[in-house]
Every structure is written in structure tokens, then in C-alpha cells.
Amino acid sequence: MTAIPFVDLRAQHLGIGEAVARAVARVADSQQFILGDEVRALEETLASRFGVAAAVGVANGSDALYLALRVAGVGPGDEVITTALSFFATAGAIARVSATPVFVDIEPEGLGIDPDRVLAAVSSRTRAVVPVHLFGRCVRIEPLVSLSERHGFVLVEDAAQAIDATRGGRAAGSFGDFGCLSFHPTKNLGAWGDGGMVLCKSVTAAREVARLRAHGGADGVHEVVGINSRLDALQAAILRAKLPQLAAWSHRRRECAARYRELFFEAGLDGDVSVPRLDNDGVEVFHHFAIRCQKRDALRAHLTDAGIGVGVYYPTPLHLQPCFAALGGRVGDCPVAERAALELLSLPMFPELSHAQQTRVVAEIAVFYRGKRN
Ligand SMILES: Cc1ncc(COP(=O)(O)O)c(C=O)c1O
């Protein structure tokens, strides 16, 4: 049987190849490869799409987080509260500015950082909070916005997986002082390589991000030491060519999620598998469709053997990562995240995923639990 990939970028390319080829040709003609008009145009488009003061293109989403924290003035001696369940880059950025990550537990349903636990973790050293809109669902952000106003800390949203997700009609990534996007090829809006963007609430902050992405200098004078984190013109041009499709792709992801839910319901797998519930306060973009399941690792092996691409995001919660051992994180500190790390399994999810493919994925899951097809 034909394999079903976890993400099918070739299928996307079939639909968008010509527009992307034109964008690539434009850059080839211009011979302007780094920053320049293409990057500026993308920055302006995204700033207006998100309703923020300015956006700054950078080399990847990890640097977007690092630069946001740098510009926020986070440094040694500061604490930054973040979720225990995310891609490593979220925590890595905090460590890279020499601050101390404080990991707190997540909410069992939406998998976002638990605002009550954030409140409990606030100390006199808290300088910033970094919520992550995991798998394309905006976290319960309102309490975090009020907390940040009350306590005067900076809110940096990790929206790497959530471009186009909204909550209360507002875009994930536009609530905080900074919103950070990733254009890694597998993201909902993916480049042909690495790319990222810092969405900024203030123009002054954006100027500072722009200074730090280019070694911290202006006119050959360096008041601060920055990094080299410029966005390529080629990536910006490709992203601009793809951007008009994003809303339709997000819509298709939601349709696929609804279809998975129906198929699981019909298969009657409750008890073995639970599927994500709809977010009633926001619009999700299903970067991943992650089920919670019993015997997760055996199911993963079964699906892999059947030629179905699946992934475990994330097997080790951040507070238990060996590189943070000195912070004293222990099993039991964040029980909800720890349980999720044992149970979550991300299924194939991409806009071009067909009904037939989804039917087969769920049928194989039924075979695993029941030993037969429905
Ligand atoms: C939640 C999260 N944060 C940060 C990043 C970092 O983005 P990048 O890979 O572009 O550095 C990613 C993606 O890889 C991510 O999924």
C-alpha cells in the first residue's frame, strides 16, 4: 500500500509551484539575496495581517525568540516562565540570553501553559513569560496579558506553530510585546529553508531587533554585540508567493481535523484514543493533529510499519531535559505535561491530506487496538 507521509510538501508544491517559481526568478533577476525589498515587503504584509506596529524578518524562529528576549532586556539573574511542553527552542532561547527558565505545567485539554500555574511561579526575578501556541491552538492568553500588565513582565508569544490561529478574533502572536514566527519548511507557512519573524508591539522595539539581527551595529559602529540573523530575500519571496494560500490551507487543516474526529467517533475507539476537542474560544490551525492514546509507542511502531508517518511531540518535557538538570526539575513537577509526553501521538496532517488517507490512518489504528478493520 502507498505510504502516507506525516507532512507532504510535494503535494503542496504541485499546487503552488508556478507562483513560487516566479518569485524565485524575481530574486534571481534582482541578485539581491539578503534582506532588501522582498524582506521589507513581507515584514510590512505580516505586520498589517497581525495588526502589530512592525515585523522584523530573521534567520529562523529560534533566533526570533532569542532576539525578542534580548530586546526585552532579559538577561542573567532574570527568570522567564514558560511551558514544560514545547520544542526545545523555546527553552533554548531563554538559556541563550543567560536567564533562568522556570517551567510550569500545561492545561490538560488545550496543552497550553496553565495561567494559574504561571501566577504561582511569579517571583521578584520574573522578567518575562513565554507561552507557546502548541500545535496551532492559541493558549488561554487573556490572564497572561493581565498578569504581565499587573506585574510588569514582558510577554513573548511563541507562535511558531500557530500562524493564522486566532482567539476572540485576534491573531495568536499579536497579544504580547513580541510574537515569534517560524517559517521552517514543515510549518503551516513554510519557506525553502529556515526563516523567522519577530512581531513587535512597538516600532522602537522593532528597530532594536533589526539592529541586533545585523550584529548590533549601525553605520559600522557597534554599541552592542548582536548576531547574524538576517532573512534571505529568496525565502521572503517564496513566503510572499505562498501567503495568499494560507487561509485556504488553514481551512483545509480544520476540515481534516473535523474528518479525523468523525472517523474516530465512527470507529468507537474511545477509551483507547482521545482526539483533541474543538477550541470554542478560538480558531485553530492544526499544525499537528495529536491524539492521546494508550500504548503509544507500540501504536507508533504499528503505524510506522504500515507506512503511516507519525511523530511524538514531545517525548521529554523541558524540565526533565538533561541540559537543565542543574535547575533541579524532577519527575512529578509538571504531571500534566509528563503524562502528555507519554500519550501524545501526532498523525499525518497537511492541507492536501485526502479522505481516503485519513480513513486508512484511522483503520490502521482500529487494527492495532482491535486486531481487525471496522
Ligand atoms: C514551538 C516552536 N518554537 C520555536 C521553534 C523554532 O523555530 P525554527 O526551527 O525556525 O528555529 C519551533 C520550530 O521548529 C517550534 O515548533
Tab-separated table of C-alpha atoms and ligand atoms in Angstrom:
chain	number	residue	atom	x	y	z
A	1	MET	CA	0.000	0.000	0.000
A	2	THR	CA	1.211	3.533	-0.670
A	3	ALA	CA	2.806	5.264	2.243
A	4	ILE	CA	1.060	8.187	3.896
A	5	PRO	CA	3.602	10.836	4.855
A	6	PHE	CA	3.426	12.821	8.081
A	7	VAL	CA	3.696	16.020	6.029
A	8	ASP	CA	3.542	16.113	2.221
A	9	LEU	CA	5.401	19.142	0.915
A	10	ARG	CA	5.416	17.746	-2.622
A	11	ALA	CA	1.614	17.853	-2.671
A	12	GLN	CA	1.720	21.496	-1.621
A	13	HIS	CA	4.314	22.259	-4.256
A	14	LEU	CA	2.136	20.827	-7.025
A	15	GLY	CA	-0.477	23.461	-6.267
A	16	ILE	CA	1.825	26.430	-5.780
A	17	GLY	CA	4.915	25.603	-7.862
A	18	GLU	CA	4.363	28.185	-10.590
A	19	ALA	CA	3.837	31.116	-8.257
A	20	VAL	CA	6.903	30.097	-6.264
A	21	ALA	CA	8.981	29.710	-9.436
A	22	ARG	CA	8.040	33.264	-10.451
A	23	ALA	CA	9.131	34.526	-7.032
A	24	VAL	CA	12.443	32.696	-7.292
A	25	ALA	CA	13.009	34.116	-10.794
A	26	ARG	CA	12.336	37.625	-9.470
A	27	VAL	CA	15.079	37.221	-6.870
A	28	ALA	CA	17.435	35.719	-9.464
A	29	ASP	CA	16.867	38.765	-11.667
A	30	SER	CA	17.462	41.167	-8.809
A	31	GLN	CA	20.575	39.378	-7.470
A	32	GLN	CA	19.662	40.831	-4.086
A	33	PHE	CA	19.861	37.859	-1.723
A	34	ILE	CA	19.769	39.121	1.836
A	35	LEU	CA	17.170	41.479	3.365
A	36	GLY	CA	16.190	44.169	0.811
A	37	ASP	CA	12.807	44.794	-0.828
A	38	GLU	CA	11.449	41.229	-0.624
A	39	VAL	CA	12.077	41.024	3.108
A	40	ARG	CA	10.724	44.517	3.702
A	41	ALA	CA	7.555	43.708	1.755
A	42	LEU	CA	6.995	40.511	3.768
A	43	GLU	CA	7.596	42.379	7.033
A	44	GLU	CA	5.030	45.014	6.103
A	45	THR	CA	2.441	42.472	4.951
A	46	LEU	CA	2.758	40.419	8.124
A	47	ALA	CA	2.739	43.458	10.425
A	48	SER	CA	-0.547	44.537	8.899
A	49	ARG	CA	-2.008	40.990	8.818
A	50	PHE	CA	-1.261	40.617	12.554
A	51	GLY	CA	-2.207	44.192	13.420
A	52	VAL	CA	1.134	44.933	15.135
A	53	ALA	CA	3.355	48.004	14.901
A	54	ALA	CA	6.146	46.299	12.957
A	55	ALA	CA	7.645	42.946	11.997
A	56	VAL	CA	11.303	42.022	11.547
A	57	GLY	CA	12.478	39.113	9.402
A	58	VAL	CA	15.177	36.919	10.938
A	59	ALA	CA	17.013	33.710	10.090
A	60	ASN	CA	14.735	31.285	11.993
A	61	GLY	CA	12.124	31.022	14.728
A	62	SER	CA	14.690	30.168	17.400
A	63	ASP	CA	16.528	33.453	16.775
A	64	ALA	CA	13.176	35.292	16.750
A	65	LEU	CA	12.648	34.154	20.361
A	66	TYR	CA	16.235	34.931	21.343
A	67	LEU	CA	16.132	38.414	19.807
A	68	ALA	CA	12.753	39.234	21.375
A	69	LEU	CA	14.110	38.309	24.806
A	70	ARG	CA	17.322	40.300	24.201
A	71	VAL	CA	15.388	43.403	23.164
A	72	ALA	CA	13.101	42.951	26.182
A	73	GLY	CA	16.250	43.311	28.286
A	74	VAL	CA	16.091	39.783	29.704
A	75	GLY	CA	19.479	38.611	30.944
A	76	PRO	CA	21.499	36.997	33.720
A	77	GLY	CA	19.673	36.786	37.045
A	78	ASP	CA	16.240	37.045	35.420
A	79	GLU	CA	13.637	34.310	35.446
A	80	VAL	CA	11.469	33.542	32.435
A	81	ILE	CA	8.350	31.439	32.966
A	82	THR	CA	7.493	29.062	30.167
A	83	THR	CA	5.672	25.827	29.419
A	84	ALA	CA	7.059	22.394	30.231
A	85	LEU	CA	5.841	21.072	26.857
A	86	SER	CA	7.311	22.600	23.734
A	87	PHE	CA	10.005	22.261	21.137
A	88	PHE	CA	13.414	22.783	22.712
A	89	ALA	CA	13.953	26.163	21.010
A	90	THR	CA	11.516	27.830	23.411
A	91	ALA	CA	13.679	26.987	26.409
A	92	GLY	CA	16.925	27.255	24.465
A	93	ALA	CA	16.243	30.925	23.694
A	94	ILE	CA	15.832	31.670	27.413
A	95	ALA	CA	19.108	29.935	28.216
A	96	ARG	CA	20.851	31.742	25.335
A	97	VAL	CA	20.126	35.131	26.938
A	98	SER	CA	21.600	33.660	30.177
A	99	ALA	CA	18.288	33.863	32.020
A	100	THR	CA	16.782	31.021	34.069
A	101	PRO	CA	13.822	29.157	32.590
A	102	VAL	CA	11.059	28.374	35.083
A	103	PHE	CA	8.968	25.548	33.665
A	104	VAL	CA	5.310	25.292	34.597
A	105	ASP	CA	2.633	22.765	33.806
A	106	ILE	CA	0.095	22.858	30.988
A	107	GLU	CA	-3.683	22.640	30.740
A	108	PRO	CA	-4.792	19.067	30.003
A	109	GLU	CA	-7.201	19.933	27.195
A	110	GLY	CA	-5.566	22.683	25.136
A	111	LEU	CA	-1.965	21.720	26.097
A	112	GLY	CA	-1.059	25.405	26.581
A	113	ILE	CA	0.676	26.837	29.630
A	114	ASP	CA	-1.660	26.958	32.664
A	115	PRO	CA	-2.182	30.640	33.628
A	116	ASP	CA	-2.869	29.702	37.290
A	117	ARG	CA	0.488	27.985	37.487
A	118	VAL	CA	2.148	30.973	35.867
A	119	LEU	CA	0.736	33.158	38.637
A	120	ALA	CA	2.032	30.723	41.262
A	121	ALA	CA	5.501	30.828	39.682
A	122	VAL	CA	5.857	34.622	39.545
A	123	SER	CA	8.740	35.876	41.712
A	124	SER	CA	10.581	39.157	42.174
A	125	ARG	CA	13.001	37.929	39.481
A	126	THR	CA	10.337	37.189	36.832
A	127	ARG	CA	11.136	39.274	33.789
A	128	ALA	CA	9.171	37.574	31.040
A	129	VAL	CA	6.639	34.867	30.251
A	130	VAL	CA	6.817	32.808	27.058
A	131	PRO	CA	3.586	30.948	26.237
A	132	VAL	CA	3.619	28.576	23.252
A	133	HIS	CA	0.623	28.182	20.964
A	134	LEU	CA	1.283	24.482	20.652
A	135	PHE	CA	0.079	22.517	17.623
A	136	GLY	CA	-1.695	25.601	16.233
A	137	ARG	CA	-4.043	26.444	19.103
A	138	CYS	CA	-3.867	29.839	20.790
A	139	VAL	CA	-3.313	29.454	24.554
A	140	ARG	CA	-5.697	30.998	27.097
A	141	ILE	CA	-3.837	34.265	26.775
A	142	GLU	CA	-6.102	36.859	28.449
A	143	PRO	CA	-4.990	36.038	32.018
A	144	LEU	CA	-1.371	36.199	30.865
A	145	VAL	CA	-1.885	39.647	29.324
A	146	SER	CA	-3.418	40.931	32.590
A	147	LEU	CA	-0.698	39.279	34.666
A	148	SER	CA	2.001	40.869	32.542
A	149	GLU	CA	0.377	44.278	32.926
A	150	ARG	CA	-0.060	43.824	36.692
A	151	HIS	CA	3.451	42.504	37.349
A	152	GLY	CA	5.249	44.430	34.638
A	153	PHE	CA	6.817	41.494	32.866
A	154	VAL	CA	7.267	41.079	29.137
A	155	LEU	CA	5.012	38.734	27.170
A	156	VAL	CA	6.778	36.922	24.315
A	157	GLU	CA	4.458	34.607	22.381
A	158	ASP	CA	5.970	31.591	20.692
A	159	ALA	CA	3.643	31.409	17.692
A	160	ALA	CA	5.995	29.232	15.614
A	161	GLN	CA	3.260	26.617	15.120
A	162	ALA	CA	0.279	28.930	15.047
A	163	ILE	CA	0.371	31.394	12.173
A	164	ASP	CA	-3.276	32.262	11.373
A	165	ALA	CA	-4.696	30.861	14.637
A	166	THR	CA	-6.957	33.282	16.488
A	167	ARG	CA	-8.584	33.691	19.866
A	168	GLY	CA	-11.532	36.025	20.373
A	169	GLY	CA	-10.989	37.137	16.783
A	170	ARG	CA	-7.398	38.219	17.417
A	171	ALA	CA	-4.317	36.599	15.933
A	172	ALA	CA	-2.093	34.387	18.065
A	173	GLY	CA	1.216	36.241	18.194
A	174	SER	CA	-0.386	39.687	18.362
A	175	PHE	CA	-1.324	39.807	22.052
A	176	GLY	CA	2.092	40.180	23.625
A	177	ASP	CA	5.002	42.590	23.451
A	178	PHE	CA	6.525	40.228	20.895
A	179	GLY	CA	5.226	37.355	18.764
A	180	CYS	CA	7.689	34.928	17.207
A	181	LEU	CA	7.072	33.004	13.981
A	182	SER	CA	8.986	30.200	12.307
A	183	PHE	CA	8.979	29.510	8.579
A	184	HIS	CA	10.689	26.120	8.845
A	185	PRO	CA	9.587	24.184	5.725
A	186	THR	CA	7.168	21.974	7.683
A	187	LYS	CA	5.420	24.886	9.381
A	188	ASN	CA	1.956	25.982	8.174
A	189	LEU	CA	3.642	28.727	6.169
A	190	GLY	CA	6.977	27.196	5.239
A	191	ALA	CA	9.977	28.533	3.343
A	192	TRP	CA	12.507	26.593	1.278
A	193	GLY	CA	14.882	26.644	4.205
A	194	ASP	CA	14.983	28.437	7.539
A	195	GLY	CA	13.254	31.709	8.293
A	196	GLY	CA	11.547	33.529	11.134
A	197	MET	CA	9.840	36.774	12.074
A	198	VAL	CA	9.556	38.893	15.208
A	199	LEU	CA	6.215	40.684	15.503
A	200	CYS	CA	6.640	43.776	17.650
A	201	LYS	CA	4.144	45.853	19.597
A	202	SER	CA	6.364	48.931	19.293
A	203	VAL	CA	8.349	50.414	16.438
A	204	THR	CA	11.219	51.177	18.805
A	205	ALA	CA	11.477	47.508	19.782
A	206	ALA	CA	11.374	46.510	16.108
A	207	ARG	CA	14.272	48.857	15.349
A	208	GLU	CA	16.262	47.233	18.118
A	209	VAL	CA	15.500	43.727	16.805
A	210	ALA	CA	16.635	44.893	13.354
A	211	ARG	CA	19.860	46.257	14.843
A	212	LEU	CA	20.609	43.059	16.789
A	213	ARG	CA	19.886	40.777	13.800
A	214	ALA	CA	22.748	42.533	11.973
A	215	HIS	CA	25.488	42.278	14.609
A	216	GLY	CA	24.098	45.135	16.675
A	217	GLY	CA	25.676	47.825	14.536
A	218	ALA	CA	24.663	50.850	12.541
A	219	ASP	CA	26.963	52.641	10.098
A	220	GLY	CA	29.870	50.491	11.210
A	221	VAL	CA	29.546	51.417	14.879
A	222	HIS	CA	28.585	48.665	17.342
A	223	GLU	CA	27.211	49.826	20.683
A	224	VAL	CA	26.076	46.280	21.444
A	225	VAL	CA	27.041	42.802	20.261
A	226	GLY	CA	24.305	41.285	18.132
A	227	ILE	CA	24.163	38.195	15.951
A	228	ASN	CA	23.902	37.438	12.245
A	229	SER	CA	20.264	36.505	11.811
A	230	ARG	CA	19.105	38.047	8.550
A	231	LEU	CA	16.259	36.649	6.461
A	232	ASP	CA	17.145	35.711	2.875
A	233	ALA	CA	15.351	37.545	0.065
A	234	LEU	CA	14.701	34.173	-1.585
A	235	GLN	CA	12.856	32.870	1.455
A	236	ALA	CA	10.874	36.107	1.780
A	237	ALA	CA	9.873	35.969	-1.906
A	238	ILE	CA	8.765	32.320	-1.593
A	239	LEU	CA	6.780	33.105	1.551
A	240	ARG	CA	5.096	36.025	-0.197
A	241	ALA	CA	4.117	33.708	-3.053
A	242	LYS	CA	2.617	31.194	-0.607
A	243	LEU	CA	0.905	33.687	1.693
A	244	PRO	CA	-2.264	34.135	-0.435
A	245	GLN	CA	-2.951	30.393	0.038
A	246	LEU	CA	-2.526	30.379	3.813
A	247	ALA	CA	-6.163	30.998	4.767
A	248	ALA	CA	-7.326	28.193	2.450
A	249	TRP	CA	-4.652	25.837	3.810
A	250	SER	CA	-5.682	26.621	7.396
A	251	HIS	CA	-9.297	25.946	6.440
A	252	ARG	CA	-8.364	22.595	4.919
A	253	ARG	CA	-6.430	21.651	8.069
A	254	ARG	CA	-9.576	22.341	10.114
A	255	GLU	CA	-11.634	20.220	7.704
A	256	CYS	CA	-9.127	17.386	8.041
A	257	ALA	CA	-9.290	17.694	11.848
A	258	ALA	CA	-13.094	17.522	11.743
A	259	ARG	CA	-12.895	14.476	9.472
A	260	TYR	CA	-10.455	12.713	11.845
A	261	ARG	CA	-12.847	13.413	14.699
A	262	GLU	CA	-15.759	11.858	12.765
A	263	LEU	CA	-13.708	8.832	11.779
A	264	PHE	CA	-12.587	8.218	15.358
A	265	PHE	CA	-16.158	8.588	16.566
A	266	GLU	CA	-17.368	6.065	13.960
A	267	ALA	CA	-14.578	3.668	14.875
A	268	GLY	CA	-15.682	3.754	18.521
A	269	LEU	CA	-12.143	3.854	19.838
A	270	ASP	CA	-12.971	5.861	22.972
A	271	GLY	CA	-11.090	4.541	25.928
A	272	ASP	CA	-8.062	3.722	23.796
A	273	VAL	CA	-7.747	7.028	21.987
A	274	SER	CA	-8.915	10.557	22.702
A	275	VAL	CA	-8.950	13.193	19.995
A	276	PRO	CA	-8.425	16.914	20.566
A	277	ARG	CA	-11.636	18.779	21.339
A	278	LEU	CA	-12.501	21.883	19.357
A	279	ASP	CA	-11.372	25.194	20.793
A	280	ASN	CA	-14.616	27.081	21.368
A	281	ASP	CA	-12.871	30.395	22.065
A	282	GLY	CA	-10.634	30.469	19.061
A	283	VAL	CA	-9.899	29.217	15.589
A	284	GLU	CA	-7.174	26.586	15.439
A	285	VAL	CA	-4.843	25.872	12.550
A	286	PHE	CA	-3.893	22.279	13.419
A	287	HIS	CA	-0.182	22.417	12.796
A	288	HIS	CA	-0.453	18.952	14.323
A	289	PHE	CA	-3.407	16.687	14.954
A	290	ALA	CA	-2.247	14.959	18.118
A	291	ILE	CA	-4.285	12.191	19.706
A	292	ARG	CA	-3.801	10.916	23.262
A	293	CYS	CA	-3.528	7.159	23.324
A	294	GLN	CA	-2.807	4.076	25.376
A	295	LYS	CA	0.269	2.001	24.438
A	296	ARG	CA	1.507	4.986	22.420
A	297	ASP	CA	4.935	3.656	21.500
A	298	ALA	CA	3.556	0.315	20.289
A	299	LEU	CA	0.913	2.157	18.234
A	300	ARG	CA	3.616	4.387	16.776
A	301	ALA	CA	5.628	1.300	15.739
A	302	HIS	CA	2.499	-0.312	14.246
A	303	LEU	CA	1.664	2.758	12.146
A	304	THR	CA	5.260	3.204	11.054
A	305	ASP	CA	5.350	-0.444	9.907
A	306	ALA	CA	2.117	0.188	7.992
A	307	GLY	CA	3.797	3.064	6.123
A	308	ILE	CA	1.998	5.838	8.001
A	309	GLY	CA	4.109	8.803	9.085
A	310	VAL	CA	3.525	9.747	12.715
A	311	GLY	CA	5.529	11.713	15.267
A	312	VAL	CA	5.928	12.113	19.003
A	313	TYR	CA	5.941	15.752	20.022
A	314	TYR	CA	7.473	15.936	22.573
A	315	PRO	CA	8.820	12.817	24.271
A	316	THR	CA	10.762	14.628	27.011
A	317	PRO	CA	9.260	17.614	28.819
A	318	LEU	CA	11.579	20.589	29.060
A	319	HIS	CA	12.008	20.486	32.858
A	320	LEU	CA	13.408	16.954	32.504
A	321	GLN	CA	15.913	17.729	29.725
A	322	PRO	CA	19.417	16.724	30.824
A	323	CYS	CA	20.833	20.164	29.953
A	324	PHE	CA	18.535	21.722	32.589
A	325	ALA	CA	19.348	19.172	35.314
A	326	ALA	CA	21.113	21.862	37.356
A	327	LEU	CA	17.751	23.639	37.729
A	328	GLY	CA	16.567	20.665	39.802
A	329	GLY	CA	13.492	19.676	37.736
A	330	ARG	CA	12.081	16.318	38.830
A	331	VAL	CA	9.512	13.818	37.617
A	332	GLY	CA	6.224	14.883	39.191
A	333	ASP	CA	6.888	18.654	38.934
A	334	CYS	CA	4.648	19.033	35.872
A	335	PRO	CA	2.409	15.938	35.895
A	336	VAL	CA	0.066	17.060	33.122
A	337	ALA	CA	2.931	17.696	30.694
A	338	GLU	CA	4.670	14.485	31.756
A	339	ARG	CA	1.550	12.454	31.042
A	340	ALA	CA	1.028	14.212	27.702
A	341	ALA	CA	4.624	13.376	26.767
A	342	LEU	CA	3.793	9.687	27.255
A	343	GLU	CA	0.438	9.717	25.471
A	344	LEU	CA	0.567	12.188	22.573
A	345	LEU	CA	0.906	10.922	19.022
A	346	SER	CA	0.748	13.306	16.056
A	347	LEU	CA	-0.964	11.864	12.977
A	348	PRO	CA	-0.452	12.872	9.327
A	349	MET	CA	-1.744	16.430	8.899
A	350	PHE	CA	-1.364	18.686	5.893
A	351	PRO	CA	-3.879	20.585	3.749
A	352	GLU	CA	-3.785	18.094	0.870
A	353	LEU	CA	-4.459	15.061	3.094
A	354	SER	CA	-7.261	13.090	1.399
A	355	HIS	CA	-10.309	11.445	2.943
A	356	ALA	CA	-9.009	8.088	1.762
A	357	GLN	CA	-5.693	8.667	3.516
A	358	GLN	CA	-7.416	9.689	6.737
A	359	THR	CA	-9.729	6.691	6.569
A	360	ARG	CA	-6.727	4.416	6.266
A	361	VAL	CA	-4.911	6.044	9.190
A	362	VAL	CA	-7.895	5.512	11.495
A	363	ALA	CA	-8.495	1.990	10.141
A	364	GLU	CA	-4.899	1.058	10.989
A	365	ILE	CA	-5.375	2.438	14.496
A	366	ALA	CA	-8.506	0.280	14.828
A	367	VAL	CA	-6.490	-2.748	13.675
A	368	PHE	CA	-3.939	-2.023	16.389
A	369	TYR	CA	-6.485	-1.865	19.208
A	370	ARG	CA	-8.988	-4.412	17.902
A	371	GLY	CA	-6.923	-6.661	15.691
A	372	LYS	CA	-9.359	-6.136	12.796
A	373	ARG	CA	-10.624	-3.486	10.378
A	374	ASN	CA	-14.026	-1.936	11.079
B	1	LIG	C1	7.163	25.836	19.299
B	1	LIG	C2	8.383	26.158	18.489
B	1	LIG	N1	9.187	27.162	18.893
B	1	LIG	C3	10.269	27.511	18.196
B	1	LIG	C4	10.622	26.874	17.038
B	1	LIG	C5	11.890	27.251	16.365
B	1	LIG	O1	11.752	27.594	15.050
B	1	LIG	P1	12.944	27.358	13.994
B	1	LIG	O2	13.023	25.887	13.713
B	1	LIG	O3	12.531	28.154	12.814
B	1	LIG	O4	14.182	27.870	14.623
B	1	LIG	C6	9.797	25.839	16.566
B	1	LIG	C7	10.054	25.125	15.292
B	1	LIG	O5	10.920	24.483	14.949
B	1	LIG	C8	8.667	25.454	17.321
B	1	LIG	O6	7.880	24.449	16.912
